[in-house]
Short mmCIF file of C-alpha atoms in Angstrom, two decimals:
data_model
loop_
_atom_site.label_atom_id
_atom_site.label_comp_id
_atom_site.label_asym_id
_atom_site.label_seq_id
_atom_site.Cartn_x
_atom_site.Cartn_y
_atom_site.Cartn_z
CA MET A 28 -5.77 14.66 -24.24
CA ARG A 29 -7.11 11.54 -22.25
CA ARG A 30 -9.50 12.46 -19.16
CA ILE A 31 -8.71 10.05 -16.02
CA LEU A 32 -10.70 9.80 -12.94
CA VAL A 33 -8.75 8.03 -10.21
CA ILE A 34 -10.41 6.69 -7.05
CA ASN A 35 -8.58 5.40 -3.72
CA PRO A 36 -10.65 4.25 -1.11
CA GLY A 37 -8.69 3.95 2.08
CA SER A 38 -10.19 2.96 5.71
CA THR A 39 -11.24 6.36 6.56
CA SER A 40 -11.38 8.32 3.34
CA THR A 41 -11.82 8.21 -0.52
CA LYS A 42 -9.15 10.13 -2.57
CA ILE A 43 -10.09 11.06 -6.09
CA ALA A 44 -8.28 12.99 -8.63
CA VAL A 45 -8.99 13.94 -12.51
CA TYR A 46 -6.16 14.07 -14.52
CA GLU A 47 -6.08 15.37 -18.17
CA ASP A 48 -3.12 13.09 -19.52
CA LEU A 49 -0.65 13.57 -16.36
CA ASN A 50 -1.58 16.81 -15.56
CA PRO A 51 -3.91 16.98 -12.09
CA VAL A 52 -6.89 19.19 -12.79
CA PHE A 53 -9.15 18.53 -9.69
CA GLU A 54 -7.87 16.43 -6.48
CA SER A 55 -9.72 15.93 -3.41
CA ASP A 56 -9.62 13.72 -0.23
CA ILE A 57 -13.25 13.09 1.07
CA ALA A 58 -12.75 11.97 4.78
CA HIS A 59 -15.20 9.33 6.14
CA SER A 60 -15.70 9.85 10.18
CA PRO A 61 -15.88 7.01 12.28
CA GLU A 62 -19.40 7.89 13.17
CA GLU A 63 -20.00 7.46 9.32
CA LEU A 64 -18.79 4.59 8.79
CA SER A 65 -20.06 2.89 12.10
CA ARG A 66 -23.49 2.67 10.08
CA PHE A 67 -22.44 0.27 8.16
CA ASN A 68 -21.70 -3.37 8.83
CA GLY A 69 -18.17 -4.10 6.96
CA VAL A 70 -16.49 -2.37 3.92
CA TRP A 71 -18.80 -3.53 1.11
CA GLU A 72 -22.03 -1.80 2.88
CA GLN A 73 -20.21 1.50 2.25
CA GLU A 74 -19.93 1.37 -1.68
CA PRO A 75 -23.13 2.90 -2.40
CA PHE A 76 -22.27 5.74 0.40
CA ARG A 77 -18.72 6.40 -0.96
CA LEU A 78 -20.15 6.12 -4.55
CA GLN A 79 -22.49 8.94 -3.94
CA LEU A 80 -19.94 10.95 -1.99
CA VAL A 81 -17.56 10.66 -5.18
CA ILE A 82 -20.46 11.78 -7.60
CA ASP A 83 -21.17 14.62 -5.46
CA GLU A 84 -17.70 16.10 -4.56
CA LEU A 85 -17.02 16.23 -8.82
CA ASN A 86 -20.80 18.14 -9.08
CA SER A 87 -19.99 20.41 -6.50
CA HIS A 88 -16.48 21.51 -7.98
CA ASP A 89 -18.26 21.68 -11.70
CA ILE A 90 -16.29 18.88 -12.73
CA PRO A 91 -18.10 17.17 -15.86
CA MET A 92 -18.45 13.53 -16.23
CA GLN A 93 -16.52 13.40 -19.41
CA LEU A 94 -14.01 10.81 -18.79
CA ASP A 95 -12.01 8.72 -20.79
CA ALA A 96 -11.45 6.22 -17.87
CA VAL A 97 -11.87 5.46 -14.43
CA VAL A 98 -9.01 3.71 -12.49
CA GLY A 99 -9.59 2.45 -8.85
CA ARG A 100 -6.76 1.12 -6.59
CA GLY A 101 -7.10 -2.72 -6.57
CA SER A 102 -8.61 -5.62 -4.73
CA LEU A 103 -6.63 -8.21 -2.25
CA ALA A 104 -8.89 -11.09 -3.88
CA LYS A 105 -6.16 -12.74 -5.91
CA ALA A 106 -3.00 -12.97 -6.56
CA ILE A 107 -1.79 -11.49 -9.95
CA PRO A 108 1.21 -10.48 -12.01
CA SER A 109 1.85 -6.67 -12.10
CA GLY A 110 -0.11 -5.03 -14.44
CA THR A 111 -3.34 -3.31 -15.30
CA TYR A 112 -6.52 -4.64 -15.93
CA GLU A 113 -9.64 -3.83 -17.07
CA VAL A 114 -12.56 -4.30 -14.53
CA THR A 115 -15.19 -7.11 -15.31
CA ASP A 116 -18.20 -7.94 -13.61
CA GLU A 117 -16.33 -11.08 -12.17
CA MET A 118 -13.34 -8.91 -10.68
CA VAL A 119 -16.28 -7.21 -8.78
CA GLU A 120 -17.68 -10.20 -7.23
CA ASP A 121 -14.07 -11.89 -6.61
CA ALA A 122 -13.57 -8.26 -4.51
CA ARG A 123 -16.70 -9.11 -2.84
CA ASN A 124 -15.56 -12.62 -1.61
CA ALA A 125 -11.73 -11.62 -0.93
CA GLN A 126 -10.68 -13.29 2.02
CA HIS A 127 -8.41 -10.62 2.90
CA VAL A 128 -11.04 -7.16 3.43
CA HIS A 129 -9.86 -3.61 3.28
CA ALA A 130 -11.22 -0.95 1.64
CA CYS A 131 -9.36 -0.67 -1.28
CA ASP A 132 -11.36 -3.83 -2.34
CA LEU A 133 -13.86 -0.98 -3.02
CA GLY A 134 -11.66 0.50 -5.99
CA CYS A 135 -12.86 -2.06 -8.67
CA ALA A 136 -16.83 -1.59 -8.06
CA LEU A 137 -16.54 2.26 -7.36
CA ALA A 138 -14.43 2.64 -11.06
CA HIS A 139 -16.98 -0.23 -12.55
CA ASP A 140 -20.18 1.59 -11.17
CA ILE A 141 -18.74 5.34 -12.59
CA ALA A 142 -17.77 4.11 -15.96
CA GLN A 143 -20.90 2.54 -16.52
CA ARG A 144 -23.04 5.78 -16.06
CA VAL A 145 -20.44 7.53 -18.71
CA PRO A 146 -19.76 4.98 -21.87
CA PRO A 147 -17.82 4.57 -23.39
CA CYS A 148 -15.54 5.42 -20.69
CA ARG A 149 -13.70 2.12 -19.57
CA ALA A 150 -12.79 1.14 -15.79
CA PHE A 151 -9.13 0.12 -14.69
CA ILE A 152 -7.15 -1.31 -11.77
CA ALA A 153 -3.23 -1.28 -11.61
CA ASP A 154 -0.74 -3.23 -9.47
CA PRO A 155 -2.89 -3.94 -6.55
CA GLY A 156 -1.79 -5.00 -2.99
CA SER A 157 -2.13 -8.66 -4.01
CA VAL A 158 0.67 -8.51 -6.62
CA ASP A 159 2.54 -11.68 -6.57
CA GLU A 160 5.97 -12.12 -8.52
CA LEU A 161 7.71 -14.06 -5.77
CA ALA A 162 10.28 -16.91 -6.69
CA PRO A 163 9.02 -20.32 -5.79
CA GLU A 164 11.31 -20.44 -2.58
CA ALA A 165 9.70 -17.40 -1.06
CA HIS A 166 6.43 -19.17 -0.60
CA ILE A 167 7.43 -21.96 1.15
CA CYS A 168 8.10 -21.67 4.99
CA GLY A 169 8.85 -24.50 7.50
CA PHE A 170 4.92 -25.48 8.46
CA PRO A 171 3.01 -27.16 5.18
CA ASP A 172 -0.34 -26.10 6.43
CA ILE A 173 0.70 -22.31 5.73
CA ARG A 174 1.54 -20.79 2.23
CA ARG A 175 3.65 -17.77 2.42
CA ILE A 176 2.13 -14.78 0.70
CA CYS A 177 2.72 -11.34 -0.20
CA ILE A 178 0.24 -8.11 0.36
CA TRP A 179 2.15 -5.19 -0.21
CA HIS A 180 2.47 -1.41 -1.46
CA ALA A 181 3.09 -2.95 -5.02
CA LEU A 182 1.56 0.09 -6.66
CA ASN A 183 3.79 2.61 -5.08
CA GLN A 184 7.14 0.47 -5.10
CA LYS A 185 6.70 -0.39 -8.63
CA ALA A 186 5.89 3.11 -9.55
CA ILE A 187 9.09 4.70 -7.45
CA ALA A 188 11.36 1.99 -8.73
CA ARG A 189 10.69 3.03 -12.20
CA ARG A 190 10.90 6.42 -11.44
CA TYR A 191 14.24 5.92 -9.91
CA ALA A 192 15.62 4.04 -13.02
CA ARG A 193 14.19 6.96 -15.53
CA GLU A 194 16.00 9.35 -13.22
CA HIS A 195 19.42 7.28 -13.16
CA GLY A 196 19.35 7.05 -16.99
CA THR A 197 18.29 2.92 -16.94
CA ARG A 198 15.37 0.73 -16.95
CA TYR A 199 13.56 -0.80 -14.35
CA GLU A 200 13.97 -4.36 -16.05
CA ASP A 201 18.06 -3.93 -15.78
CA ILE A 202 18.72 -2.94 -12.24
CA ASN A 203 17.90 -4.48 -8.78
CA LEU A 204 16.18 -2.61 -6.04
CA ILE A 205 15.52 -2.91 -2.65
CA VAL A 206 12.41 -1.04 -1.88
CA CYS A 207 11.18 -0.07 1.55
CA HIS A 208 7.50 1.53 1.91
CA LEU A 209 7.54 3.13 5.29
CA GLY A 210 3.32 3.33 5.92
CA GLY A 211 1.07 2.56 8.40
CA GLY A 212 2.34 -0.93 7.27
CA ILE A 213 6.18 -1.56 6.49
CA SER A 214 6.83 -3.50 3.13
CA ILE A 215 10.04 -4.46 1.99
CA ALA A 216 10.51 -6.15 -1.37
CA ALA A 217 13.50 -7.23 -3.35
CA HIS A 218 13.19 -6.09 -6.82
CA GLU A 219 15.38 -8.17 -9.28
CA HIS A 220 15.55 -6.87 -13.36
CA GLY A 221 11.67 -5.73 -13.06
CA ARG A 222 10.11 -8.39 -10.85
CA ALA A 223 9.69 -8.33 -7.14
CA ILE A 224 10.72 -12.02 -6.49
CA ASP A 225 10.42 -11.24 -2.41
CA ALA A 226 8.19 -9.27 -0.69
CA ASN A 227 6.68 -9.54 2.60
CA ASN A 228 2.90 -9.67 3.71
CA ALA A 229 2.63 -6.23 5.45
CA LEU A 230 -1.20 -6.36 5.84
CA ASP A 231 -0.96 -9.11 8.11
CA GLY A 232 2.10 -7.73 10.28
CA GLU A 233 4.77 -10.09 8.61
CA GLY A 234 8.10 -8.29 8.90
CA PRO A 235 9.17 -5.23 10.93
CA PHE A 236 6.84 -3.72 13.27
CA SER A 237 5.12 -0.45 12.32
CA PRO A 238 3.26 2.39 13.07
CA GLU A 239 0.15 0.25 13.42
CA ARG A 240 1.57 -3.63 12.56
CA ALA A 241 2.75 -6.21 15.63
CA GLY A 242 5.39 -7.38 13.03
CA SER A 243 6.47 -11.01 12.72
CA LEU A 244 6.04 -12.47 16.42
CA PRO A 245 7.79 -15.24 18.16
CA ALA A 246 5.73 -18.17 16.59
CA ALA A 247 5.30 -20.32 20.33
CA ASP A 248 4.62 -17.35 22.43
CA LEU A 249 1.72 -16.08 19.88
CA VAL A 250 0.25 -19.80 19.99
CA LYS A 251 0.24 -19.77 23.87
CA LEU A 252 -1.61 -16.35 23.56
CA CYS A 253 -4.38 -17.77 21.35
CA PHE A 254 -5.13 -20.47 23.75
CA SER A 255 -4.99 -18.23 26.89
CA GLY A 256 -8.26 -17.06 26.87
CA ARG A 257 -7.43 -13.43 26.99
CA PHE A 258 -8.40 -12.59 23.51
CA THR A 259 -11.08 -13.64 21.21
CA GLU A 260 -9.48 -14.21 17.56
CA LYS A 261 -10.94 -10.71 16.30
CA GLN A 262 -9.24 -9.31 19.22
CA LEU A 263 -5.76 -10.79 18.52
CA LEU A 264 -6.23 -9.90 14.71
CA ASN A 265 -6.70 -6.44 15.49
CA ARG A 266 -3.53 -6.27 18.00
CA ILE A 267 -1.60 -7.91 14.99
CA ALA A 268 -2.70 -5.45 12.01
CA GLY A 269 -4.30 -2.34 12.91
CA GLY A 270 -3.61 -2.04 16.55
CA GLY A 271 0.13 -2.95 17.00
CA GLY A 272 3.41 -1.56 16.74
CA LEU A 273 3.64 2.19 17.76
CA LYS A 274 0.25 2.36 18.67
CA ALA A 275 0.12 -0.40 20.99
CA LEU A 276 3.45 0.40 22.43
CA LEU A 277 3.23 4.51 22.80
CA GLY A 278 -0.66 4.72 22.11
CA THR A 279 0.07 6.76 18.49
CA ASN A 280 0.42 5.73 15.21
CA ASP A 281 1.51 8.89 14.29
CA MET A 282 5.61 9.22 13.92
CA ARG A 283 5.41 12.93 14.19
CA GLU A 284 3.86 12.62 17.76
CA VAL A 285 6.37 10.22 18.78
CA GLU A 286 9.30 12.31 17.30
CA ARG A 287 7.90 15.22 19.54
CA ARG A 288 8.16 13.17 22.46
CA ILE A 289 11.26 12.19 21.91
CA ALA A 290 12.67 15.80 21.18
CA GLN A 291 10.79 16.36 25.03
CA GLY A 292 13.52 13.73 26.41
CA ASP A 293 10.87 10.65 26.37
CA GLU A 294 13.15 7.99 26.41
CA LYS A 295 10.74 5.31 25.83
CA ALA A 296 9.44 6.81 22.46
CA ARG A 297 13.27 7.00 21.47
CA LEU A 298 13.76 3.17 22.62
CA VAL A 299 10.65 2.00 20.61
CA ALA A 300 11.36 4.29 17.57
CA ASN A 301 14.98 2.69 17.33
CA ALA A 302 13.70 -0.56 17.61
CA MET A 303 11.23 -0.17 14.80
CA ILE A 304 14.64 1.62 12.42
CA TRP A 305 16.48 -1.82 13.83
CA HIS A 306 13.97 -4.42 12.93
CA THR A 307 13.10 -2.45 9.39
CA ALA A 308 17.15 -2.31 8.71
CA LYS A 309 17.41 -5.89 9.31
CA ASN A 310 14.66 -6.87 7.10
CA ILE A 311 16.13 -4.70 4.37
CA CYS A 312 19.67 -6.42 4.55
CA ALA A 313 17.94 -9.75 4.18
CA GLU A 314 16.36 -8.87 0.70
CA ALA A 315 19.87 -8.15 0.25
CA ALA A 316 20.88 -11.68 0.59
CA VAL A 317 17.70 -12.91 -1.73
CA LEU A 318 19.48 -10.43 -4.32
CA ARG A 319 22.68 -12.21 -3.78
CA GLY A 320 24.31 -9.04 -2.54
CA HIS A 321 23.79 -6.93 -6.05
CA VAL A 322 21.83 -4.20 -5.43
CA ASP A 323 21.92 -0.97 -6.99
CA ALA A 324 20.25 1.16 -4.69
CA VAL A 325 17.92 0.94 -1.47
CA ILE A 326 14.82 2.98 -2.03
CA LEU A 327 12.68 4.61 0.92
CA THR A 328 9.32 5.85 0.28
CA GLY A 329 5.83 6.03 2.05
CA GLY A 330 4.72 8.61 4.66
CA MET A 331 7.28 7.88 7.22
CA ALA A 332 10.32 8.82 4.24
CA ARG A 333 9.48 12.31 5.24
CA SER A 334 10.87 11.72 8.91
CA LYS A 335 14.59 12.62 9.32
CA PHE A 336 15.02 10.67 12.33
CA VAL A 337 13.57 7.42 10.57
CA VAL A 338 15.56 8.06 7.52
CA ASP A 339 18.83 8.94 8.96
CA GLY A 340 18.15 6.16 11.25
CA LEU A 341 18.05 3.72 8.29
CA LYS A 342 20.35 5.13 6.17
CA GLU A 343 23.03 4.85 8.79
CA ARG A 344 22.24 1.04 9.19
CA VAL A 345 21.50 -0.45 5.44
CA GLY A 346 24.07 2.29 3.84
CA PHE A 347 26.96 -0.20 3.40
CA LEU A 348 24.54 -2.06 1.09
CA ALA A 349 24.23 0.49 -2.01
CA PRO A 350 23.17 4.29 -2.35
CA VAL A 351 19.85 5.06 -0.05
CA ALA A 352 17.55 7.19 -2.20
CA VAL A 353 14.56 9.01 -0.45
CA TYR A 354 11.27 9.43 -2.31
CA PRO A 355 8.91 10.59 0.73
CA GLY A 356 4.78 10.31 0.18
CA GLN A 357 2.63 7.94 -1.70
CA ASN A 358 2.54 7.97 -5.43
CA GLU A 359 -0.80 6.27 -5.68
CA MET A 360 -2.77 8.50 -7.72
CA LEU A 361 -0.11 9.33 -9.90
CA ALA A 362 0.71 6.27 -10.38
CA LEU A 363 -3.13 4.90 -11.19
CA ALA A 364 -3.18 7.62 -13.77
CA GLN A 365 0.02 6.77 -15.63
CA ASN A 366 -0.78 3.18 -16.06
CA ALA A 367 -4.78 3.79 -17.18
CA LEU A 368 -3.22 6.35 -19.65
CA ASN A 369 -0.72 3.73 -20.97
CA GLU A 370 -3.63 1.53 -21.14
CA LEU A 371 -5.76 3.94 -23.23
CA ASN A 372 -2.74 4.82 -25.82
CA LYS A 373 -2.09 1.08 -26.77
#
């Protein structure tokens, strides 16, 4: 029996879980209030704070620090192939200097910190959001100074794609899938025979607009806005990623609230929600072209896959491509544990 601690740091919480093989024996979502986090100048100043909270949470529930592995959510430091990686000092240093800063960058450091306290425990990350398996064509855009990258929900998309394959008696490597993760950001990827050959940069708002992302914008209008003097660079970046989408248009990033407004007859809420579905469906269908129309299934996952309004709207628009399978929620904790267990059992 392998004992694995999973650590998944997010912008407002640190999720932890302890697994014995793949059986969860403890789970906790440690919330961080805006007041707590405002004391820190950036994500990396939060590392000792979050580390101590994780240790205190385990101790308060009498969870012994007898671990075979600690696996953390991977950082956005470098584009790497899909897989499970052992954490090294160099990896942690890369995460500290990552161009794209996100709370998930702390995952490798927290795993490393705890593993060093309880040797011979090993520390891993798996399928970070910077996984890049894109075809060469996908990196090219019409502006030579910019190279397209993907930052997406690789961990959940890969895990759900493999689960779909198992449940349908086949292998992930033998089928073509379009997977759409419906979260605060929306990532859509074309999975061709076990490789995501095209995906959007969901962190920076590329693709459809979402609860918190502005989505792809008319380039000339955006350039004019940049030079209008109305906004600083930081303000615009925040509007694109974090303060855009439903949050900017309706004042909330909660699809459940949007659905409540629709039920009460709010026509603006209905129009905006339908527009998000429209653009998401359009991007899903674009990935079918990447796969030359050979699509075995379209998979909807993430938190908004719990929304009947969103799921029904997407099915209506993309159902002609292939069967649509729905896997609500994020499965990141189990996926991290699975990847760590596979590595331990090698």
